[in-house]
Short mmCIF file of C-alpha atoms and ligand atoms in Angstrom, two decimals:
data_model
loop_
_atom_site.label_atom_id
_atom_site.label_comp_id
_atom_site.label_asym_id
_atom_site.label_seq_id
_atom_site.Cartn_x
_atom_site.Cartn_y
_atom_site.Cartn_z
CA MET D 1 -12.86 -15.72 7.83
CA ASP D 2 -9.25 -16.24 6.68
CA ASN D 3 -6.15 -14.51 7.74
CA MET D 4 -5.19 -13.39 4.45
CA LEU D 5 -5.73 -10.04 2.78
CA ASN D 6 -7.94 -10.77 -0.34
CA VAL D 7 -7.19 -7.88 -3.00
CA ALA D 8 -9.60 -6.96 -5.83
CA LEU D 9 -7.23 -5.52 -8.20
CA PRO D 10 -8.60 -3.70 -11.48
CA LYS D 11 -7.64 -5.58 -14.59
CA GLY D 12 -5.50 -3.80 -16.61
CA ARG D 13 -2.85 -0.90 -16.65
CA LEU D 14 -4.19 0.58 -13.65
CA GLY D 15 -4.20 -2.62 -11.77
CA GLU D 16 -0.33 -3.52 -12.86
CA LYS D 17 0.38 -0.19 -11.47
CA VAL D 18 -1.23 -0.88 -7.65
CA TYR D 19 0.25 -4.10 -7.52
CA ALA D 20 3.44 -2.80 -7.70
CA MET D 21 2.32 -0.31 -4.75
CA PHE D 22 1.31 -3.53 -2.70
CA GLU D 23 4.30 -5.14 -3.48
CA ARG D 24 6.26 -2.41 -2.40
CA ALA D 25 4.17 -2.17 0.77
CA GLY D 26 5.69 -5.65 1.52
CA PHE D 27 2.84 -7.82 -0.05
CA GLU D 28 4.64 -9.40 -2.76
CA CYS D 29 3.01 -12.22 -4.68
CA PRO D 30 5.85 -13.07 -7.77
CA ALA D 31 3.55 -15.91 -9.66
CA ILE D 32 1.28 -13.19 -10.61
CA HIS D 33 4.10 -12.05 -13.24
CA GLU D 34 4.03 -15.76 -14.89
CA ASN D 35 0.33 -16.40 -15.89
CA ASN D 36 -1.76 -13.98 -17.71
CA ARG D 37 -5.21 -15.79 -18.11
CA LYS D 38 -5.44 -17.02 -14.33
CA LEU D 39 -7.28 -14.83 -12.11
CA ILE D 40 -6.26 -15.73 -8.47
CA PHE D 41 -2.60 -15.57 -6.86
CA GLU D 42 -1.51 -15.95 -3.59
CA ASN D 43 1.39 -15.81 -1.41
CA PRO D 44 0.48 -17.45 1.71
CA GLU D 45 4.05 -16.08 3.25
CA LYS D 46 3.13 -12.71 3.04
CA GLN D 47 -0.70 -13.67 3.98
CA VAL D 48 -1.95 -12.07 0.55
CA ARG D 49 -4.31 -13.16 -2.11
CA TYR D 50 -5.00 -11.28 -5.18
CA PHE D 51 -7.73 -11.32 -7.86
CA TRP D 52 -8.00 -9.84 -11.21
CA VAL D 53 -11.23 -8.31 -11.35
CA LYS D 54 -13.35 -6.00 -14.07
CA PRO D 55 -12.65 -2.49 -13.01
CA SER D 56 -15.99 -1.75 -12.68
CA ASP D 57 -16.73 -5.02 -10.74
CA VAL D 58 -14.11 -4.22 -7.72
CA ALA D 59 -16.54 -2.32 -5.43
CA ILE D 60 -18.93 -4.85 -5.50
CA TYR D 61 -16.35 -7.63 -4.18
CA VAL D 62 -15.23 -5.47 -1.71
CA GLU D 63 -18.92 -4.30 -0.32
CA ARG D 64 -19.70 -7.64 -0.16
CA GLY D 65 -16.53 -8.88 1.43
CA ALA D 66 -15.46 -11.13 -1.11
CA ALA D 67 -12.52 -9.06 -1.25
CA ASP D 68 -11.02 -7.32 1.99
CA VAL D 69 -9.51 -4.33 0.07
CA GLY D 70 -9.64 -3.46 -3.55
CA VAL D 71 -9.04 -0.06 -5.75
CA ALA D 72 -11.89 1.37 -7.88
CA GLY D 73 -12.26 4.65 -9.65
CA LYS D 74 -13.92 7.50 -7.61
CA ASP D 75 -16.54 7.41 -10.97
CA ILE D 76 -17.94 4.06 -9.81
CA LEU D 77 -17.84 5.28 -6.09
CA LEU D 78 -19.87 7.97 -6.83
CA GLU D 79 -22.39 6.18 -9.50
CA TYR D 80 -22.92 3.35 -7.13
CA SER D 81 -22.51 4.92 -3.29
CA PRO D 82 -21.16 1.29 -2.44
CA ASP D 83 -21.45 0.84 1.19
CA VAL D 84 -17.22 0.66 2.15
CA TYR D 85 -14.32 2.81 3.46
CA GLU D 86 -12.48 4.73 1.16
CA LEU D 87 -9.28 4.84 2.65
CA LEU D 88 -6.70 6.62 0.25
CA ASP D 89 -6.60 8.29 -3.08
CA LEU D 90 -3.89 7.03 -4.86
CA ASP D 91 -3.19 9.90 -7.13
CA THR D 92 -3.40 7.76 -10.31
CA GLY D 93 -6.01 6.43 -12.72
CA LYS D 94 -6.51 10.37 -12.94
CA CYS D 95 -9.26 11.50 -15.39
CA ARG D 96 -12.43 13.69 -15.23
CA MET D 97 -16.05 13.22 -15.61
CA ALA D 98 -17.15 15.90 -17.88
CA VAL D 99 -20.27 17.31 -20.05
CA ALA D 100 -19.12 17.03 -23.67
CA ALA D 101 -20.94 18.28 -26.85
CA PRO D 102 -20.40 18.75 -30.60
CA ARG D 103 -18.18 21.53 -31.66
CA ASP D 104 -21.24 23.68 -32.58
CA PHE D 105 -23.41 22.91 -29.72
CA ARG D 106 -25.11 26.29 -28.27
CA ASP D 107 -26.89 25.63 -25.00
CA ASN D 108 -30.53 26.51 -24.96
CA PRO D 109 -31.83 26.92 -20.78
CA GLN D 110 -35.47 26.86 -22.01
CA ARG D 111 -35.36 23.28 -23.44
CA THR D 112 -34.96 19.80 -21.43
CA LEU D 113 -31.57 19.08 -22.45
CA ARG D 114 -31.21 15.44 -23.70
CA VAL D 115 -27.91 13.74 -21.94
CA ALA D 116 -26.54 10.46 -22.85
CA THR D 117 -24.45 8.30 -20.33
CA LYS D 118 -23.35 5.63 -18.57
CA PHE D 119 -23.48 7.34 -15.24
CA VAL D 120 -26.90 8.08 -14.50
CA ASN D 121 -26.70 9.10 -10.98
CA ILE D 122 -23.69 11.18 -11.05
CA THR D 123 -25.51 13.06 -14.27
CA LYS D 124 -28.94 13.49 -12.32
CA ARG D 125 -27.06 14.79 -9.16
CA TYR D 126 -25.02 17.03 -11.66
CA TYR D 127 -28.22 18.70 -13.16
CA ALA D 128 -30.33 18.67 -10.19
CA GLY D 129 -27.62 20.73 -8.44
CA LEU D 130 -28.11 23.51 -11.20
CA GLY D 131 -31.98 23.10 -11.61
CA ARG D 132 -31.60 21.70 -15.22
CA ASP D 133 -34.35 19.52 -16.63
CA ILE D 134 -32.79 16.76 -18.34
CA ASP D 135 -33.48 13.48 -20.33
CA ILE D 136 -31.30 10.72 -19.58
CA ILE D 137 -30.44 8.37 -22.37
CA LYS D 138 -28.82 5.33 -20.75
CA LEU D 139 -26.14 3.45 -22.61
CA ASN D 140 -23.44 1.02 -21.89
CA GLY D 141 -20.48 2.37 -24.46
CA SER D 142 -19.55 4.37 -27.18
CA ILE D 143 -21.32 7.44 -25.68
CA GLU D 144 -19.57 9.59 -28.04
CA LEU D 145 -22.07 8.45 -30.62
CA ALA D 146 -25.34 9.63 -29.31
CA PRO D 147 -24.79 13.22 -30.01
CA ILE D 148 -23.52 12.85 -33.63
CA LEU D 149 -26.68 10.77 -34.52
CA GLY D 150 -28.77 13.27 -32.66
CA LEU D 151 -29.76 10.72 -29.94
CA SER D 152 -28.74 13.44 -27.30
CA ASP D 153 -27.70 16.80 -27.13
CA VAL D 154 -24.75 16.36 -25.00
CA ILE D 155 -22.84 13.62 -22.63
CA VAL D 156 -21.63 12.63 -19.46
CA ASP D 157 -18.76 10.76 -19.58
CA ILE D 158 -14.68 9.85 -18.64
CA VAL D 159 -12.36 12.14 -20.24
CA GLU D 160 -8.78 11.23 -19.88
CA THR D 161 -6.35 12.32 -22.76
CA GLY D 162 -9.56 13.79 -24.73
CA THR D 163 -8.73 11.87 -27.97
CA THR D 164 -12.04 9.88 -28.26
CA LEU D 165 -13.78 13.49 -27.94
CA ARG D 166 -11.20 14.86 -30.51
CA GLU D 167 -11.75 12.29 -32.92
CA ASN D 168 -15.40 12.49 -32.94
CA ASN D 169 -15.40 16.27 -33.12
CA LEU D 170 -16.77 16.78 -29.67
CA GLU D 171 -15.14 18.74 -26.87
CA VAL D 172 -15.60 19.55 -23.00
CA PHE D 173 -18.40 21.66 -22.68
CA GLU D 174 -18.50 21.62 -18.76
CA GLU D 175 -16.36 19.89 -15.89
CA VAL D 176 -18.49 17.58 -13.71
CA VAL D 177 -15.82 15.99 -11.44
CA PRO D 178 -12.02 15.25 -11.27
CA ILE D 179 -11.75 11.50 -10.57
CA SER D 180 -8.86 9.10 -9.63
CA ALA D 181 -8.03 5.40 -8.38
CA ARG D 182 -9.22 4.98 -4.49
CA LEU D 183 -8.19 2.35 -2.18
CA ILE D 184 -11.26 1.11 -0.69
CA SER D 185 -12.06 -1.60 2.33
CA ASN D 186 -14.78 -3.65 3.20
CA LYS D 187 -16.21 -2.57 6.76
CA SER D 188 -15.98 -5.55 8.61
CA SER D 189 -12.67 -6.57 7.32
CA PHE D 190 -11.49 -3.10 8.41
CA ARG D 191 -12.28 -3.92 11.80
CA PHE D 192 -11.16 -7.67 11.92
CA LYS D 193 -8.17 -7.39 9.54
CA ASN D 194 -7.18 -4.14 10.57
CA GLU D 195 -3.71 -4.75 11.38
CA LEU D 196 -3.14 -5.80 7.48
CA ILE D 197 -5.10 -3.19 6.00
CA GLU D 198 -3.74 -0.43 8.14
CA ARG D 199 -0.18 -1.92 7.09
CA VAL D 200 -0.69 -1.85 3.49
CA ALA D 201 -2.57 1.39 3.55
CA GLN D 202 0.32 3.34 5.64
CA SER D 203 2.99 1.94 3.20
CA ILE D 204 1.03 3.08 0.16
CA ALA D 205 0.34 6.72 1.52
CA GLU D 206 3.94 6.91 2.21
CA GLN D 207 4.85 5.58 -1.38
CA ILE D 208 2.35 8.18 -2.56
CA ALA D 209 3.98 11.24 -0.46
CA GLU D 210 7.39 10.18 -1.32
CA VAL D 211 6.37 10.20 -5.28
CA SER D 212 4.63 13.98 -4.83
CA LYS D 213 7.67 15.05 -3.31
C1 LIG N 301 -13.48 5.77 -21.37
C2 LIG N 301 -14.43 7.26 -21.95
C3 LIG N 301 -14.12 7.47 -22.99
C4 LIG N 301 -12.56 7.24 -23.01
C5 LIG N 301 -11.96 8.26 -22.71
O1 LIG N 301 -13.99 4.85 -21.91
O2 LIG N 301 -15.91 6.41 -22.13
O3 LIG N 301 -14.78 6.78 -24.35
O4 LIG N 301 -12.14 6.35 -21.86
O5 LIG N 301 -10.34 8.46 -23.10
P1 LIG N 301 -9.65 9.43 -23.49
O6 LIG N 301 -10.26 10.78 -23.25
O7 LIG N 301 -8.32 9.17 -23.23
O8 LIG N 301 -10.12 9.12 -25.25
P2 LIG N 301 -13.10 3.24 -21.74
O9 LIG N 301 -11.52 3.12 -22.45
O10 LIG N 301 -12.68 3.55 -19.82
O11 LIG N 301 -13.91 1.99 -22.02
P3 LIG N 301 -15.41 1.95 -21.82
O12 LIG N 301 -16.00 2.76 -23.01
O13 LIG N 301 -15.76 0.56 -22.01
O14 LIG N 301 -16.33 2.68 -20.56
#
């Protein structure tokens, strides 16, 4: 194990915002702004190395120890239950998991509900909690199409601004769970690199408290 803090950042706008938090915590790596195709950046002086990772893959890197810490959406943590520590709610990347349906949808509780989603486990748990029988249709994207084409009755998906739903004549039918970005840590890194990880977590917690004042 090296003595660097290996950080998996979610590629995209959220990742940029999260990097700024690490930077303010004293883990700057100016080279990160210079090249937008490179995937690894390090600053040995600050003992930090960053990887740009597909957002839905961050938890895998952290669970397996390829990264010590990372930032993942609560949706991914709930769906895949990776064996990691969840250290902080970053109070950003906020959206909600919701059931959505065509505007004229009326539920008939006597019938098995056909639900299209990427989030099979979250969906099963949610409807099991309601005691409702469902038929899950697992899709990988463009979930909004399913009820429009009659492939499903409803969808379970992430809603941020609501624009995607609106543009496709769908609306939120029920809320499932609020989502935000979380700082996660590999379990053994948390023991062996505790000082580095606590330092970054502490500073980011202070930054968040400062903003929400
Ligand atoms: C999510 C989700 C919706 C959209 C909702 O997709 O699946 O399609 O965002 O956002 P809105 O309420 O602001 O319109 P995302 O952009 O994460 O990409 P994905 O389809 O690859 O999951």
